[in-house]
Amino acid sequence: MKEIVVISGKGGTGKTSITAALSYLGGKDVVVADCDVDAADMHLLMQPDFSNKEKFYSGYLATVDKDKCTNCDKCIEVCRFDAISYVDGKININELNCEGCGYCAEICPEKAITLETRYVGDWYISKIKTGGTMVHARLGIGAENSGKLVAKIKNEAKTIASSEHKEIILIDGSPGIGCPVVSSLSGANYAIMVTEPTVSGVHDLKRVHQLVKKFSIPSGCIINKADLNDLITKQIKEYLELENINLIAELPYDETFTEAMVNGKTIVEYNHSSLKCKMVESWEKIK
Amino acid sequence: MKIAIASGKGGTGKTTLSTNLAGYLSKQYEVVLVDLDVEEPNSGLFMNGPLILSEDKYKMIPEWVGKCSMCGLCQQVCKFNAIVCLEDEIMVFPELCHSCYACSELCPESALPMFPQKMGELKHFRDNHLSFVESRLDIGQEQAVPLIAQTHKYIDEHFNAGFVRIMDAPPGTSCPVIEAVKKVDFVILVTEPTPFGLHDLKLAVETMKALNKKFGVVINRFGIGNDDVISYCKEEGIDILAKIPNDRRIAELYSRGELIYDKFPEFTEQLERIKKYIFTLN
Amino acid sequence: MRIAFTAKGTDWNSKIDSRFGRTDYLLLYDEDKKKIETIDNRAIANEAHGAGPQTAQKFIGLKPDILITGNGPGGNAALVLKRASVKVFIGASEMTVKEAYDTYQKNLLQEQTL
């Protein structure tokens, strides 16, 4: 089984559109895992049926039993997050501010505060329009993606892949360089880095590649909107060569990506022969 | 006036708008632009002017004094897995620590006093009427919220209400965004007229409503995609402040780290509309 | 030598788990006693953050001399392993524990400096 993860560092490089196109090309032979939970947009192109839904819990939330509480204020004194205050004369916990550290529960003399696991969103196993399977998630407000959620999504995808004898898991990786992206990369066999020739694009490519290197994962790069700035594209290519990163494809700045998206389609389903061709070639190189 | 510029996802043009709006308004007002995308601040690429102040920002973390009874209470109370008790040593992992103080204050032997640890850096630049403040988390640091909170504090102490204060918020709808927009008067949500843009805008709108924030929308790359964002805003009664035209030349200027407003009258016109809108708010 | 593996199961035929912090099992082979010990680490799936150091703590409780794994531990876990002077060999993803052990004995696994 091969685990391929697509990452980009910053948003807006076209990572999700590219991952969706590759998923389409992989068809029913791939299991797709959308780990970009903060901006989970891939479902808009893959039409999942949301057939299997489960709740996801992560971290903790303090709750007060108002009958047991004697308003001694000890919890307010220890809380570093301004999460506890009086509402209508009763101790109240502000859910958005509570970090779930449990200090208040630990010291409450009346044992009126308990720490509960926090419901942060839902995750799904869906059939998608290619006939393949996609594992994805949706988080509530203020909830953050975590290594735990990414590990969960990837694990489900792996279980499905091994029981249905699928050879490839394609992962839309999390943005940034924090815990979720580390979890996206962990265990992967190949990383595709999507970048664009802008000053910030290059910067982010280098940062995200540091991580990939640390995990000794072989990697390739797709330069999106490559003709937007020839000078920076050239710099990116020099960097790739220096670091021994495979240049998978250079895609032009092309609004057809957006047109396809508006029609709920990936670029390879859309009538655009040269872009489609490039994506097909890319997929052949990667899979 | 304090305004935040936010978006449901990255790459919608949040930085383009905040840097250009700040530059444009500074022709007439005293302006400070604050980059609160502390994990990856990049507004600075578009800003000029000398550095006038740089200060390290700290968070409080526990440090083991080197000896105790190894009772293990600290590891047990830490809900963030930031403490590991080995046979003869207690290890603290600062980047996992949320500075809740529980281990430190509950330790029966006071073996884990809290010490400031550097988490990032704040830099303050000034170019005539435009000040620029950015905070950047050190590599490996994961807690954006405390640095954002400290940056807000710096702004409140150094820039009074006479300044137009523009906060460039991190993307998304999670805790750092909430912290970034907490104390502002108005939030501008930047989106694109595409299905991805609309989907992420809806999440951002839900977040603003949950926080009881006043907000409006700016559509970037107007002309591509479809009209669904406009219809959505109409249905929801959300004001559209401006529509920035889709133009490859704007993307090219951005790729080189250049400002746009002084080169593009169509763009300036949209900034003027935003200015009029925010100055008639109360 | 006490040799530890990150594994998907509890015997020689189990696959190596390429992850360290979120590995399903830790498996220890004592070469002198010719015995296997295991730790079930699956509860780590409940931890949102900091899986690496938690697993590392359990791991060094096994008193191993050597770790054989897939991608290698992340930074925090590596700090803990360093304290216990464990040597780390990576690149055993896709192998079974037995295959990984044989490959290690032939000196064909890459040592990772912590």
XYZ file of C-alpha atoms in Angstrom:
683
model
C 0.000 0.000 0.000
C 1.327 3.406 -0.938
C 0.555 6.559 1.012
C 0.880 9.779 -1.001
C 0.422 13.111 0.765
C -0.077 16.504 -0.880
C 1.062 19.536 1.118
C 1.738 23.200 0.462
C 2.598 25.227 3.548
C 0.393 28.195 2.697
C -3.169 28.333 1.436
C -4.348 29.281 -2.018
C -1.697 27.441 -4.027
C -4.254 25.105 -5.615
C -3.366 22.115 -3.437
C -6.933 20.922 -3.046
C -7.807 21.328 -6.748
C -4.717 19.338 -7.674
C -5.387 16.623 -5.103
C -8.963 16.342 -6.357
C -7.755 15.957 -9.952
C -5.319 13.214 -8.926
C -8.089 11.509 -6.923
C -10.261 11.535 -10.000
C -7.503 9.987 -12.096
C -6.935 7.325 -9.450
C -10.643 6.472 -9.615
C -11.844 3.578 -7.542
C -8.326 2.353 -6.909
C -7.548 5.071 -4.396
C -8.858 5.887 -0.972
C -8.889 9.654 -0.457
C -8.196 11.166 2.972
C -8.987 14.856 3.378
C -6.755 15.971 6.244
C -7.006 19.674 5.390
C -9.769 19.895 7.955
C -9.525 23.646 8.545
C -10.528 24.321 4.939
C -12.089 21.017 3.944
C -13.162 21.898 0.423
C -12.405 18.754 -1.504
C -15.929 17.409 -0.974
C -17.197 20.191 -3.244
C -15.453 18.492 -6.162
C -15.779 14.842 -5.179
C -19.480 14.752 -4.242
C -19.281 12.465 -1.221
C -22.541 10.871 -0.030
C -21.762 11.444 3.699
C -23.102 7.925 4.212
C -21.252 7.104 7.394
C -21.007 9.793 10.046
C -19.405 9.687 13.473
C -18.751 12.228 16.179
C -15.221 13.271 16.950
C -14.021 14.206 20.425
C -10.749 15.915 21.214
C -9.332 17.751 24.192
C -11.411 18.657 27.212
C -13.982 21.127 28.393
C -14.732 22.021 32.000
C -18.369 21.921 33.100
C -19.853 23.103 36.380
C -22.526 21.383 38.399
C -24.324 24.511 39.586
C -26.051 22.643 42.424
C -22.753 21.611 43.990
C -21.005 24.955 43.414
C -20.716 27.238 46.456
C -19.338 30.264 44.569
C -16.003 30.080 46.398
C -14.270 31.613 43.337
C -11.197 29.373 43.590
C -11.652 28.305 39.973
C -11.741 31.912 38.798
C -8.482 32.563 40.636
C -6.586 29.712 38.983
C -7.947 29.978 35.439
C -5.351 31.602 33.166
C -7.694 31.811 30.193
C -10.462 34.132 31.446
C -12.863 31.275 30.847
C -14.719 31.430 34.164
C -16.994 34.252 35.277
C -20.393 34.897 36.812
C -23.448 34.848 34.608
C -26.715 35.602 36.442
C -25.010 35.092 39.785
C -23.735 31.628 38.914
C -20.290 30.367 37.934
C -20.192 29.910 34.174
C -17.609 28.521 31.803
C -17.055 30.211 28.470
C -16.607 27.326 26.053
C -14.646 29.315 23.492
C -12.116 30.460 26.101
C -11.744 27.193 28.030
C -8.513 25.422 27.064
C -9.474 22.239 28.875
C -6.419 22.321 31.148
C -8.423 20.916 34.044
C -6.802 23.076 36.721
C -10.199 24.284 37.976
C -11.540 20.732 38.208
C -8.404 19.655 40.054
C -8.750 22.272 42.809
C -12.527 22.670 43.174
C -13.191 21.898 46.858
C -16.770 20.817 46.127
C -15.831 18.617 43.152
C -18.411 20.646 41.259
C -16.295 20.927 38.115
C -15.732 17.968 35.867
C -13.647 17.683 32.777
C -15.418 16.212 29.804
C -14.044 15.251 26.435
C -14.983 17.915 23.974
C -17.161 17.256 20.956
C -15.409 19.154 18.180
C -16.911 17.909 14.947
C -17.835 14.946 12.797
C -15.956 12.653 10.513
C -17.336 10.739 7.564
C -16.699 7.794 5.316
C -18.267 8.530 1.940
C -18.572 7.034 -1.481
C -17.500 9.632 -4.034
C -18.360 10.174 -7.660
C -15.420 8.130 -8.942
C -16.745 5.070 -7.135
C -13.849 5.392 -4.697
C -14.001 6.078 -0.985
C -13.177 9.283 0.843
C -12.616 9.847 4.546
C -13.172 13.438 5.620
C -14.197 15.625 8.547
C -15.917 18.823 9.509
C -15.025 20.792 12.619
C -17.128 23.192 14.669
C -16.303 26.828 15.378
C -13.168 27.439 17.384
C -12.138 23.801 17.033
C -8.664 23.187 15.756
C -7.325 20.441 13.603
C -5.002 18.178 15.542
C -2.567 15.347 15.110
C -5.242 13.168 16.615
C -7.886 13.956 14.015
C -5.437 13.589 11.137
C -4.238 10.249 12.532
C -7.863 9.149 12.846
C -8.736 10.038 9.250
C -5.606 8.389 7.911
C -6.150 5.280 9.975
C -9.695 4.868 8.709
C -8.456 5.341 5.161
C -5.812 2.659 5.694
C -8.274 0.202 7.181
C -10.567 0.671 4.200
C -7.684 0.389 1.757
C -6.479 -2.871 3.227
C -9.923 -4.460 3.511
C -10.882 -3.466 -0.037
C -7.414 -4.204 -1.446
C -6.768 -0.678 -2.674
C -3.162 0.127 -3.469
C -3.062 3.871 -2.947
C -4.099 6.317 -0.245
C -4.092 9.910 -1.406
C -4.003 12.483 1.371
C -4.883 16.155 1.120
C -2.454 17.281 3.816
C -2.964 19.958 6.441
C -1.544 23.451 5.941
C 1.226 25.016 7.990
C 4.131 23.226 9.640
C 2.559 22.311 12.987
C 1.284 19.128 14.594
C -1.428 18.298 11.998
C 0.967 18.413 9.072
C 3.497 16.320 10.969
C 0.740 13.784 11.478
C -0.217 14.025 7.771
C 3.356 13.205 6.768
C 4.012 10.537 9.344
C 4.002 7.154 7.632
C 3.756 8.557 4.098
C 5.729 7.027 1.238
C 5.759 10.077 -0.987
C 5.082 13.788 -0.523
C 3.897 16.134 -3.263
C 4.626 19.761 -2.469
C 2.456 22.259 -4.311
C 3.848 25.755 -4.606
C 3.426 28.939 -6.619
C 6.090 31.389 -7.802
C 5.449 34.167 -5.297
C 7.768 35.500 -2.642
C 5.733 33.843 0.090
C 5.263 30.651 -1.946
C 9.006 29.993 -2.101
C 9.421 30.720 1.570
C 6.680 28.244 2.490
C 7.998 25.579 0.140
C 11.343 25.657 1.898
C 9.775 25.453 5.339
C 7.543 22.558 4.481
C 10.423 20.749 2.769
C 12.446 20.929 5.984
C 9.755 18.785 7.568
C 9.634 16.326 4.689
C 13.401 15.958 4.898
C 13.253 15.313 8.609
C 10.997 12.322 7.981
C 13.201 11.145 5.079
C 10.191 10.973 2.746
C 10.946 11.126 -0.990
C 9.241 14.128 -2.507
C 8.244 15.872 -5.697
C 7.001 19.347 -6.467
C 4.232 20.799 -8.598
C 4.712 24.473 -9.460
C 1.269 25.935 -9.993
C 0.793 29.216 -11.912
C 4.409 28.743 -13.037
C 4.239 31.469 -15.708
C 3.121 34.124 -13.226
C 6.696 35.003 -12.359
C 9.433 33.438 -14.481
C 12.223 34.647 -12.261
C 10.838 33.029 -9.108
C 9.902 29.854 -11.006
C 13.536 29.625 -12.044
C 14.622 30.061 -8.411
C 12.237 27.313 -7.342
C 13.634 24.953 -9.954
C 17.177 25.638 -8.814
C 16.137 24.863 -5.274
C 14.497 21.600 -6.375
C 17.629 20.538 -8.166
C 19.840 21.412 -5.245
C 17.651 19.447 -2.843
C 17.117 16.526 -5.173
C 13.376 17.024 -5.400
C 11.616 15.677 -8.445
C 9.850 18.368 -10.510
C 6.549 16.644 -11.256
C 4.897 19.388 -13.306
C 4.690 23.063 -14.072
C 1.109 24.193 -14.468
C 0.282 27.521 -16.102
C -1.770 30.305 -14.528
C -5.138 29.250 -15.891
C -8.633 30.279 -14.891
C -10.005 27.012 -16.209
C -9.278 25.582 -12.761
C -11.843 28.000 -11.372
C -14.315 27.361 -14.180
C -14.130 23.646 -13.528
C -14.582 24.246 -9.807
C -17.678 26.360 -10.418
C -19.124 23.402 -12.269
C -18.240 21.069 -9.415
C -15.631 19.364 -11.526
C -11.965 18.580 -11.278
C -9.734 19.949 -14.013
C -9.361 16.535 -15.645
C -13.116 16.190 -16.172
C -13.183 19.544 -17.846
C -12.623 20.282 -21.465
C -9.040 21.442 -21.324
C -6.671 19.139 -23.080
C -3.235 20.536 -22.148
C -3.931 20.855 -18.411
C -5.589 17.462 -18.374
C -2.579 16.031 -20.143
C -0.215 17.489 -17.560
C -2.263 16.090 -14.703
C -2.373 12.642 -16.321
C 1.394 12.712 -16.785
C 1.830 13.794 -13.163
C -0.339 10.972 -11.915
C 1.628 8.444 -13.973
C 4.844 9.704 -12.375
C 3.499 9.597 -8.860
C 1.336 6.521 -8.509
C -11.028 52.403 14.969
C -9.922 48.757 14.982
C -10.653 46.577 12.008
C -9.726 42.967 11.306
C -9.295 41.429 7.900
C -10.041 37.717 7.944
C -10.994 34.852 5.678
C -12.263 31.303 6.039
C -9.329 29.857 4.151
C -5.842 30.916 3.146
C -4.939 32.340 -0.223
C -8.039 34.473 -0.799
C -6.162 37.775 -0.904
C -6.303 38.778 2.733
C -2.735 40.054 2.748
C -3.179 41.854 -0.580
C -6.167 43.691 0.811
C -4.740 44.548 4.215
C -1.404 45.852 2.929
C -2.978 47.926 0.180
C -5.789 49.267 2.333
C -3.277 50.283 4.997
C -1.052 51.982 2.435
C -3.958 53.772 0.813
C -5.462 55.034 4.076
C -2.071 56.267 5.287
C -2.166 58.970 2.569
C -4.818 60.635 4.702
C -4.740 59.123 8.193
C -2.373 57.754 10.793
C -2.504 54.016 10.207
C -1.053 50.924 11.826
C -1.161 47.570 10.096
C -0.735 44.554 12.367
C 0.083 41.103 11.021
C -1.489 38.601 13.417
C -0.879 35.591 11.206
C 1.921 34.812 13.634
C 2.725 31.376 12.244
C 3.423 32.734 8.811
C 3.381 36.541 8.775
C 4.052 37.830 5.274
C 2.531 41.315 5.117
C 6.059 42.511 5.835
C 7.086 41.552 2.301
C 5.016 44.502 1.095
C 6.049 47.033 3.725
C 8.882 49.547 3.703
C 10.251 51.797 6.397
C 12.887 51.330 9.079
C 12.592 49.067 12.075
C 11.994 51.197 15.133
C 11.543 48.535 17.781
C 11.963 44.819 18.181
C 11.118 42.886 21.312
C 11.084 39.265 22.330
C 7.760 37.883 23.501
C 7.569 35.300 26.221
C 5.215 32.702 27.526
C 5.436 31.166 30.967
C 6.504 27.559 31.178
C 7.501 25.322 34.084
C 11.120 24.385 34.591
C 12.133 21.481 36.762
C 14.509 22.468 39.554
C 16.466 19.229 39.214
C 15.311 17.358 42.294
C 12.017 16.168 43.748
C 10.287 13.054 45.034
C 9.178 12.078 41.512
C 5.567 11.723 42.683
C 4.287 12.115 39.123
C 1.446 14.515 39.952
C 2.686 17.040 37.387
C 2.429 14.574 34.515
C -0.958 13.424 35.779
C -2.483 16.935 35.876
C -1.046 18.056 32.532
C -3.772 17.560 29.948
C -1.471 18.607 27.111
C 1.124 15.840 27.513
C 3.763 18.499 28.027
C 5.389 16.723 30.980
C 7.022 13.339 31.101
C 8.349 11.868 34.368
C 11.208 9.503 33.772
C 12.948 7.452 36.434
C 15.132 10.272 37.690
C 14.212 13.249 35.603
C 11.202 15.389 34.723
C 11.098 16.582 31.147
C 9.037 19.573 30.062
C 8.073 20.063 26.407
C 7.596 23.823 26.105
C 5.863 23.817 22.741
C 3.124 21.544 24.076
C 2.625 23.656 27.225
C -0.437 25.933 27.376
C 0.819 27.877 30.429
C -2.087 26.813 32.640
C 0.188 26.720 35.738
C -1.508 23.570 37.117
C 1.677 21.458 37.410
C 3.638 24.327 38.885
C 1.140 25.423 41.511
C -0.036 21.941 42.462
C 3.462 20.499 42.868
C 3.763 19.592 46.579
C 7.480 20.404 46.537
C 7.424 23.524 44.351
C 9.813 21.754 42.029
C 8.353 23.255 38.847
C 8.504 27.059 39.084
C 7.285 29.011 36.054
C 9.829 30.887 33.964
C 9.416 33.058 30.902
C 10.438 31.335 27.706
C 10.782 33.107 24.395
C 8.011 32.140 21.988
C 8.461 34.769 19.322
C 9.318 38.281 18.335
C 7.405 41.480 17.774
C 8.732 44.013 15.296
C 7.558 47.550 14.801
C 8.364 49.456 11.588
C 7.430 52.952 10.600
C 7.149 54.640 7.223
C 5.711 58.177 7.571
C 2.056 57.824 8.489
C 2.061 54.073 8.210
C 3.278 51.915 11.066
C 3.605 48.204 10.666
C 3.746 45.677 13.503
C 4.326 41.984 13.006
C 4.724 39.139 15.453
C 6.348 35.899 14.480
C 6.315 32.625 16.403
C 9.668 30.893 16.713
C 9.987 27.688 14.737
C 8.559 24.777 16.669
C 6.236 26.942 18.783
C 2.626 25.958 18.281
C 0.577 28.209 20.534
C -0.430 31.201 18.437
C -3.057 32.534 20.863
C -0.771 33.942 23.593
C 1.381 35.776 21.043
C -1.691 37.246 19.354
C -3.009 38.382 22.744
C 0.306 40.056 23.568
C 0.394 41.776 20.197
C -3.083 43.212 20.788
C -1.821 44.518 24.100
C 1.173 46.166 22.435
C -1.128 47.860 19.923
C -3.449 49.134 22.664
C -0.489 50.590 24.543
C 1.196 52.251 21.565
C -1.610 53.350 19.263
C -4.569 55.283 20.558
C -8.003 55.546 18.998
C -6.729 58.288 16.680
C -5.073 55.593 14.599
C -6.805 53.437 12.049
C -5.738 50.018 13.303
C -5.922 47.215 10.754
C -5.390 43.660 11.971
C -4.473 41.016 9.406
C -5.946 37.874 11.026
C -4.767 34.302 10.480
C -6.923 32.212 8.111
C -9.523 29.704 9.270
C -12.098 29.637 12.061
C -10.082 28.246 14.950
C -8.810 29.757 18.215
C -6.128 32.051 16.742
C -8.745 33.751 14.522
C -11.094 34.168 17.438
C -8.309 35.736 19.491
C -7.368 38.022 16.591
C -10.864 39.444 16.062
C -11.950 39.458 19.713
C -11.338 43.144 20.360
C -12.028 44.736 16.982
C -14.960 46.940 16.000
C -15.494 45.452 12.577
C -14.341 42.457 10.554
C -13.822 42.431 6.803
C -14.151 38.904 5.428
C -12.261 38.404 2.184
C -13.532 35.753 -0.190
C -13.437 34.633 -3.805
C -16.553 34.140 -5.949
C -15.979 30.384 -6.267
C -17.497 27.295 -4.615
C -14.444 26.952 -2.329
C -14.642 30.637 -1.488
C -18.358 30.461 -0.685
C -18.007 27.345 1.428
C -15.259 28.892 3.550
C -17.052 32.236 3.723
C -20.072 30.513 5.261
C -17.869 29.047 8.000
C -16.315 32.456 8.641
C -19.776 34.083 8.809
C -20.948 31.471 11.338
C -17.883 32.231 13.444
C -18.482 36.000 13.357
C -22.114 35.491 14.321
C -21.132 33.263 17.241
C -18.806 36.035 18.417
C -21.419 38.771 17.892
C -19.124 40.658 15.562
C -20.136 43.235 12.983
C -18.757 42.218 9.634
C -18.926 42.749 5.888
C -17.540 41.031 2.819
C -14.973 41.990 0.195
C -14.967 39.845 -2.930
C -11.531 39.351 -4.402
C -10.867 38.191 -7.975
C -14.322 39.416 -8.903
C -15.229 38.273 -12.406
C -14.106 34.670 -12.164
C -16.390 31.989 -10.796
C -20.093 32.693 -10.386
C -22.618 34.888 -8.550
C -23.336 32.538 -5.668
C -21.346 34.583 -3.138
C -23.366 37.686 -4.065
C -26.686 35.848 -3.774
C -25.624 34.376 -0.445
C -24.713 37.820 0.942
C -28.035 39.224 -0.267
C -30.031 36.450 1.360
C -28.142 36.811 4.621
C -28.288 40.618 4.580
C -24.491 40.919 4.575
C -23.002 44.087 3.096
C -20.536 43.690 0.251
C -18.011 46.474 0.759
C -16.078 46.074 -2.468
C -15.377 43.866 -5.442
C -11.719 43.684 -6.407
C -11.438 42.844 -10.093
C -9.819 39.621 -11.236
C -6.716 40.622 -13.123
C -3.628 38.630 -13.863
C -1.540 41.798 -13.451
C -2.597 41.988 -9.779
C -1.373 38.417 -9.250
C 1.910 39.342 -10.930
C 2.462 42.380 -8.735
C 1.657 40.269 -5.688
C 4.131 37.590 -6.755
C 6.879 40.225 -6.745
C 5.910 41.579 -3.340
C 4.648 44.892 -4.711
C 1.712 47.037 -3.654
C -1.058 47.519 -6.172
C -3.205 50.504 -5.323
C -0.951 53.211 -6.777
C -0.665 51.330 -10.058
C -4.264 50.356 -10.649
C -7.113 52.909 -10.618
C -9.780 50.147 -10.673
C -8.265 48.745 -7.507
C -7.969 52.142 -5.810
C -11.630 52.779 -6.518
C -12.531 49.677 -4.515
C -10.300 50.743 -1.615
C -12.087 54.104 -1.622
C -15.416 52.291 -1.280
C -14.109 50.309 1.683
C -12.819 53.522 3.263
C -16.193 55.239 2.889
C -17.948 52.234 4.356
C -15.772 51.848 7.427
C -15.750 55.566 8.195
C -19.527 55.703 8.298
C -19.729 52.827 10.782
C -20.556 53.369 14.386
C 20.953 -6.615 23.249
C 17.389 -5.485 23.805
C 15.882 -4.496 20.477
C 12.575 -2.667 20.225
C 10.274 -2.280 17.217
C 7.254 -0.122 16.457
C 4.731 -2.656 15.204
C 1.168 -3.201 14.033
C 0.872 -6.389 16.076
C 2.548 -8.488 18.748
C 4.609 -11.165 16.977
C 7.440 -11.657 14.478
C 5.065 -11.619 11.530
C 3.471 -8.280 12.391
C 4.188 -5.359 10.105
C 6.399 -2.544 11.303
C 4.348 0.551 12.191
C 6.146 3.335 10.377
C 5.042 5.867 12.999
C 6.761 6.219 16.345
C 4.494 8.396 18.533
C 1.259 6.895 17.265
C 2.448 3.317 16.813
C -0.104 0.628 17.680
C 2.348 -1.594 19.588
C 5.855 -1.561 20.940
C 7.566 -4.893 20.674
C 10.822 -5.769 22.465
C 13.061 -8.694 21.623
C 15.615 -9.698 24.232
C 18.399 -11.406 22.306
C 19.928 -13.025 25.387
C 16.728 -14.488 26.764
C 15.234 -14.996 23.298
C 11.985 -13.552 24.542
C 9.464 -11.012 23.249
C 7.687 -8.419 25.389
C 4.976 -6.099 24.054
C 3.199 -2.921 25.023
C -0.241 -2.134 23.629
C -0.018 1.547 22.691
C -3.345 1.890 20.851
C -4.842 4.185 23.485
C -2.481 6.876 22.137
C -5.139 7.517 19.476
C -7.057 9.409 22.193
C -4.313 11.981 22.668
C -4.737 15.142 20.631
C -1.162 16.329 21.050
C 2.157 15.143 22.399
C 1.885 11.504 21.350
C 5.648 11.289 20.733
C 6.959 11.908 24.268
C 4.205 9.770 25.817
C 5.147 6.793 23.676
C 8.825 7.460 24.260
C 8.242 7.286 27.992
C 6.616 3.854 27.745
C 9.294 2.828 25.301
C 12.223 3.525 27.580
C 10.415 1.650 30.349
C 11.277 -1.433 28.246
C 14.962 -0.578 28.695
C 15.891 -1.119 25.059
C 19.314 -0.570 23.516
C 18.050 -0.216 19.972
C 14.909 1.016 18.221
C 13.921 -0.215 14.776
C 11.145 1.816 13.152
C 9.884 3.377 9.929
C 10.072 7.143 9.608
C 11.866 7.829 12.857
C 10.704 9.691 15.961
C 9.740 13.388 15.865
C 11.722 16.029 17.738
C 10.097 15.701 21.165
C 10.234 11.920 21.202
C 13.840 12.059 20.067
C 14.707 14.175 23.120
C 13.389 11.459 25.432
C 15.149 8.662 23.530
C 18.389 10.590 23.714
C 18.210 10.526 27.516
C 18.086 6.751 27.417
C 20.975 6.528 24.893
C 18.932 4.435 22.483
C 20.277 3.903 18.966
C 17.628 4.435 16.315
C 17.455 2.595 12.985
C 14.904 3.722 10.400
C 13.576 2.651 7.021
C 11.860 -0.565 8.095
C 8.387 0.486 6.868
C 6.640 -2.196 4.827
C 8.697 -4.979 6.472
C 7.544 -7.489 9.049
C 9.281 -7.402 12.425
C 11.241 -10.510 11.441
C 12.343 -8.988 8.147
C 13.293 -5.785 9.899
C 15.376 -7.713 12.437
C 17.173 -9.651 9.692
C 17.788 -6.489 7.714
C 19.200 -4.846 10.814
C 21.531 -7.764 11.452
C 22.846 -7.457 7.920
C 23.607 -3.818 8.698
C 21.242 -2.637 5.992
C 19.144 -0.218 8.047
C 20.057 3.420 8.260
C 21.013 4.736 11.690
C 19.392 8.030 12.604
C 21.363 10.390 14.762
C 19.157 11.904 17.432
